CSV table of C-alpha atoms in Angstrom, one decimal:
chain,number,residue,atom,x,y,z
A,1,UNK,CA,122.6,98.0,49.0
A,2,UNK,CA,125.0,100.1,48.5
A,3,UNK,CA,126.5,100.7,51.5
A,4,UNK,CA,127.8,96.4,51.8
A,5,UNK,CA,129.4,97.3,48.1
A,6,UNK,CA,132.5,98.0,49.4
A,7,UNK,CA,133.1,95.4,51.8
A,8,UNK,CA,134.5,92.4,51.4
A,9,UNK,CA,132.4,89.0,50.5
A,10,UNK,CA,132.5,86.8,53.8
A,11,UNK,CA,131.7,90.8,55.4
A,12,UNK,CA,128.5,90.9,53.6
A,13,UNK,CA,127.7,87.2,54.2
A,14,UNK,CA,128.0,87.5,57.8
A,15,UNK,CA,126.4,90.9,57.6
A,16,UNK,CA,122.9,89.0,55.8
A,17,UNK,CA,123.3,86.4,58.3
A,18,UNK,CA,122.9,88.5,61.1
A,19,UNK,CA,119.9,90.2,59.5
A,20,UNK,CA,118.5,86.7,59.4
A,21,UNK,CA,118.8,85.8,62.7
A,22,UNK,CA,117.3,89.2,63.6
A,23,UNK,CA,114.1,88.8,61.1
A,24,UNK,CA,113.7,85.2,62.6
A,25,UNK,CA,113.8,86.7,66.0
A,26,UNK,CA,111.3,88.9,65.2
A,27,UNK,CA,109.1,86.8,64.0
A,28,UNK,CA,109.0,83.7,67.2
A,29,UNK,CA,108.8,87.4,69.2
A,30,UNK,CA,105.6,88.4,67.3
A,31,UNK,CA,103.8,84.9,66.9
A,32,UNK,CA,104.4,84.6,71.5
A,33,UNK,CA,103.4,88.3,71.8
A,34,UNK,CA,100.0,87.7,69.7
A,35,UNK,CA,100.0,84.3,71.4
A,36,UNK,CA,100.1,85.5,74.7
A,37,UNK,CA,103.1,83.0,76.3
A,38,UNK,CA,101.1,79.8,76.1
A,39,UNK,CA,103.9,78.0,76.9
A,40,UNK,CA,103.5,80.5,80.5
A,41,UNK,CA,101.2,79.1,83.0
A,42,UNK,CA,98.5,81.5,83.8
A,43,UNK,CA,98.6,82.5,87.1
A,44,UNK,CA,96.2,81.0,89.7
A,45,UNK,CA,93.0,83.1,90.6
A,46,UNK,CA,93.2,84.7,93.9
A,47,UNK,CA,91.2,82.6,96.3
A,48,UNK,CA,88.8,83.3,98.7
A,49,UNK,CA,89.8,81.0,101.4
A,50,UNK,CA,89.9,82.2,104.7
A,51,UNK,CA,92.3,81.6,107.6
A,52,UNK,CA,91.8,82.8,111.1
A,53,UNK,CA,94.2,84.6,112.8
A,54,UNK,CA,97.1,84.6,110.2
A,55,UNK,CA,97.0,88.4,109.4
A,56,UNK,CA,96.5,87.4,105.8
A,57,UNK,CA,92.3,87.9,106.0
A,58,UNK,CA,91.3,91.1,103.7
A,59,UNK,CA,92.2,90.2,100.0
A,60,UNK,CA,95.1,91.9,98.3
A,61,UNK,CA,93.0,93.6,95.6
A,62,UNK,CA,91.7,95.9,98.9
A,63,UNK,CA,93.4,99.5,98.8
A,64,UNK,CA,94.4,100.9,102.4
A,65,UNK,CA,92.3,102.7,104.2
A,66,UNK,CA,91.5,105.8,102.4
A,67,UNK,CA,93.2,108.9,103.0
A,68,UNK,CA,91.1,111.3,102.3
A,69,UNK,CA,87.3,111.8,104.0
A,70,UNK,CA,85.4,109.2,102.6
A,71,UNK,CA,82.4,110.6,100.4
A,72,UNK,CA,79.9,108.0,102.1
A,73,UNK,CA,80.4,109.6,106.2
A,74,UNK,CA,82.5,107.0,107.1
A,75,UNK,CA,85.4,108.0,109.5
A,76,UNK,CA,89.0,108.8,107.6
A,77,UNK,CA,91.9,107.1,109.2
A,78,UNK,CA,93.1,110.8,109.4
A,79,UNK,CA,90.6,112.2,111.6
A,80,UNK,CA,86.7,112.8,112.6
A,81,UNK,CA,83.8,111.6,110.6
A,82,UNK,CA,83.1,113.9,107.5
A,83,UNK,CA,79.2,113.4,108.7
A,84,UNK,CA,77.3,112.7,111.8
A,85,UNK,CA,78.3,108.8,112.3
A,86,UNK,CA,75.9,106.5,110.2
A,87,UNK,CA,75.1,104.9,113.3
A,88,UNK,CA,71.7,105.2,114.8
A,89,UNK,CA,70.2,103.1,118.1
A,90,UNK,CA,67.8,100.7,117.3
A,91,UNK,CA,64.1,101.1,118.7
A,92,UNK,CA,64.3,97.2,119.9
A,93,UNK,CA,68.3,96.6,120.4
A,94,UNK,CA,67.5,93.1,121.8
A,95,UNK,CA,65.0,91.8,118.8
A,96,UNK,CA,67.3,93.3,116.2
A,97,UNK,CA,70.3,92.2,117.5
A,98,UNK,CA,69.2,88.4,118.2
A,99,UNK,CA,67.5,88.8,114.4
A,100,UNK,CA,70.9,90.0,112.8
A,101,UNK,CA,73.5,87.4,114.5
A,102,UNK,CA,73.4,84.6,112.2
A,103,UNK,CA,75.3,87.5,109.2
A,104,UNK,CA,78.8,86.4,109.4
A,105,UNK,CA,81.1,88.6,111.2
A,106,UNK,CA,84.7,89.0,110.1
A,107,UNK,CA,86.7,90.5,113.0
A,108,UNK,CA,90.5,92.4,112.7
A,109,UNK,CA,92.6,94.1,114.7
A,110,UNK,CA,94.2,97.3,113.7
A,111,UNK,CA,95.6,98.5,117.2
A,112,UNK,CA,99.0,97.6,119.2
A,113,UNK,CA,97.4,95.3,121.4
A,114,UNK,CA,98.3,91.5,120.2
A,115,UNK,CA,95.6,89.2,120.1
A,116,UNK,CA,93.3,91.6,120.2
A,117,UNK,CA,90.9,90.6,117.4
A,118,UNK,CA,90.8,87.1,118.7
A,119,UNK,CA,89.5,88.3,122.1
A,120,UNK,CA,86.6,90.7,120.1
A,121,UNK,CA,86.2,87.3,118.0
A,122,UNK,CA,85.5,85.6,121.2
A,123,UNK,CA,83.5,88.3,122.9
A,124,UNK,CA,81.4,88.3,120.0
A,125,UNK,CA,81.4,84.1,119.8
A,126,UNK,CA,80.3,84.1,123.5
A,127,UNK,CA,77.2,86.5,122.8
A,128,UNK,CA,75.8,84.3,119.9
A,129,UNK,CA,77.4,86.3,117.4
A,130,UNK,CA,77.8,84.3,113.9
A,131,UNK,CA,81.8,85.3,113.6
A,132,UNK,CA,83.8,83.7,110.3
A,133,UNK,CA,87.1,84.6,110.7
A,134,UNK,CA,89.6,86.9,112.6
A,135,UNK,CA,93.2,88.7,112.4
A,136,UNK,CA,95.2,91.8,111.4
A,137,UNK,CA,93.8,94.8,109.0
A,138,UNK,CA,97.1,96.3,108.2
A,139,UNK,CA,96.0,98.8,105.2
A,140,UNK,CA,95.6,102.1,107.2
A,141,UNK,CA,94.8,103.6,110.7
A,142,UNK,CA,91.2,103.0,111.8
A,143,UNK,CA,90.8,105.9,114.2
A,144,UNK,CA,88.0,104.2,116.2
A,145,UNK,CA,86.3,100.3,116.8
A,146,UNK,CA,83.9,99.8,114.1
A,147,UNK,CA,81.4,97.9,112.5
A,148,UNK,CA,80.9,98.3,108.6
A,149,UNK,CA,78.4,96.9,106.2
A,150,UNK,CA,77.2,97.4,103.2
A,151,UNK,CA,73.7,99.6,103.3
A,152,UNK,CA,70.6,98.5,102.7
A,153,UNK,CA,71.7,95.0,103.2
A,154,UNK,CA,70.9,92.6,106.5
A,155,UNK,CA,74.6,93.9,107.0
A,156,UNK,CA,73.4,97.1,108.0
A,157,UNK,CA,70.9,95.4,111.0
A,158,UNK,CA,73.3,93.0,112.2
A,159,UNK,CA,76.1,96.0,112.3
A,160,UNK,CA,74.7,98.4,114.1
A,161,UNK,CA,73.1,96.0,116.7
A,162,UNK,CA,76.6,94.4,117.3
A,163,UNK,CA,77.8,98.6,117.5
A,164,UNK,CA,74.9,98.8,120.1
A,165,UNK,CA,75.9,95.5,122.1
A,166,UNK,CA,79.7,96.5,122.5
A,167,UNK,CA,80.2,100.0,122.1
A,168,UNK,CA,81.5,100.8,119.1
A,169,UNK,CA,80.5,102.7,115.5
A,170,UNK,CA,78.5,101.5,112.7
A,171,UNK,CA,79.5,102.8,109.4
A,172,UNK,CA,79.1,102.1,105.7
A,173,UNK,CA,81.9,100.1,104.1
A,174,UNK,CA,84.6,102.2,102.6
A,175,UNK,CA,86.1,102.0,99.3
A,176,UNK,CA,89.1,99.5,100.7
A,177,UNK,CA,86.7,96.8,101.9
A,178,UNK,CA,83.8,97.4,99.7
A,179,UNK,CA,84.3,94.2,97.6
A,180,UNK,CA,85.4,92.5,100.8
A,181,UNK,CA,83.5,89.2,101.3
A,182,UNK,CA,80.3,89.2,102.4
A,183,UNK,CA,79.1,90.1,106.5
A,184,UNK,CA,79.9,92.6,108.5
A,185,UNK,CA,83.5,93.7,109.0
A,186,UNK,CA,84.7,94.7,112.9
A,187,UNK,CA,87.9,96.7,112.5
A,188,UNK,CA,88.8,96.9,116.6
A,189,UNK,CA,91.5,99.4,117.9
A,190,UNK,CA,93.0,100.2,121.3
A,191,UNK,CA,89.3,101.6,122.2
A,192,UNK,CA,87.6,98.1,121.7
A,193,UNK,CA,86.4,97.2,125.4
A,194,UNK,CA,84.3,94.7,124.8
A,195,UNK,CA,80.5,94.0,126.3
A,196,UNK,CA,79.2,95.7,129.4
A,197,UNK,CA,83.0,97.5,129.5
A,198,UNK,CA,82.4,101.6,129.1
């Protein structure tokens, strides 16, 4: 060590002391990096709870409403349907709808009409429909009122008979509410009129 030859004694102590301090630093730094913080709380899971009506309804982990064209036909929030709409009428609307209304139905609103959701929640309610929860989808611009599910699932019935029974589309989830909880999710807009309303 060369370089400390030249200065004085207390220097040179104060200089090893401070290279002390930093090895001992770097050591407590290294044992809580491989350690992982224990002394941190981990943070709580994200639950699954749901609350009607509090605009809070589609988990975090959801991405917005994609921005391009969907590869599975569903409409983008940019513009028409990349395919004919997945929707397709029923041969019995009435047995298929009465067989498909005990699936959950999760209801949001993504229009400028307050309340709206509530009122498609109760419209839905009133015709037997099996509907968990309601409030705001505020991840993207849902051009049109629809019902999404997952395919091949009793999703797919009970969505496209609700779709039937109030007017609106019937499309596959997209990739921000594919992981959603389970049932059929109603996004309503501005063009939701509700049952027997054209």
């Amino acid at each position: 060590m060369t370089f400390l030859k030249g200065l004085s004694r207390p220097v040179r102590l104060a200089g090893f002391a401070l290279i002390g301090v930093a090895l001992v630093a770097l050591v407590i730094g290294t044992m809580t990096a491989m350690n992982g913080g224990s002394s941190q709380t981990a943070a709580p899971p994200a639950s699954d709870t749901t609350q009607p009506s509090t605009g809070s309804e589609l988990p975090p982990t959801s991405s917005p409403a994609p921005a391009s064209p969907p590869a599975n036909g569903a409409t983008s929030p940019a513009g028409p349907p990349t395919q004919p709409p997945a929707q397709s009428a029923p041969a019995n609307p009435g047995a298929d709808q009465e067989q498909a209304k005990w699936v959950p139905v999760r209801v949001y609103n993504n229009s400028t009409i307050t309340g709206l959701a509530a009122r498609a929640a109760d419209n839905f309610r009133s015709d037997g429909w099996n509907v968990a929860e309601s409030g705001n989808y505020p991840y993207g611009i849902i051009p049109h009122s629809t019902a999404y599910f997952t395919p091949g699932t009793d999703e797919e019935t009970a969505a496209k008979a609700l779709a039937a029974a109030f007017g609106m589309r019937a499309e596959p989830r997209f990739e921000g509410i594919e992981n959603s909880s389970p049932g059929v999710i109603v996004i309503v807009t501005n063009d939701f009129q509700g049952k027997g309303k054209d």
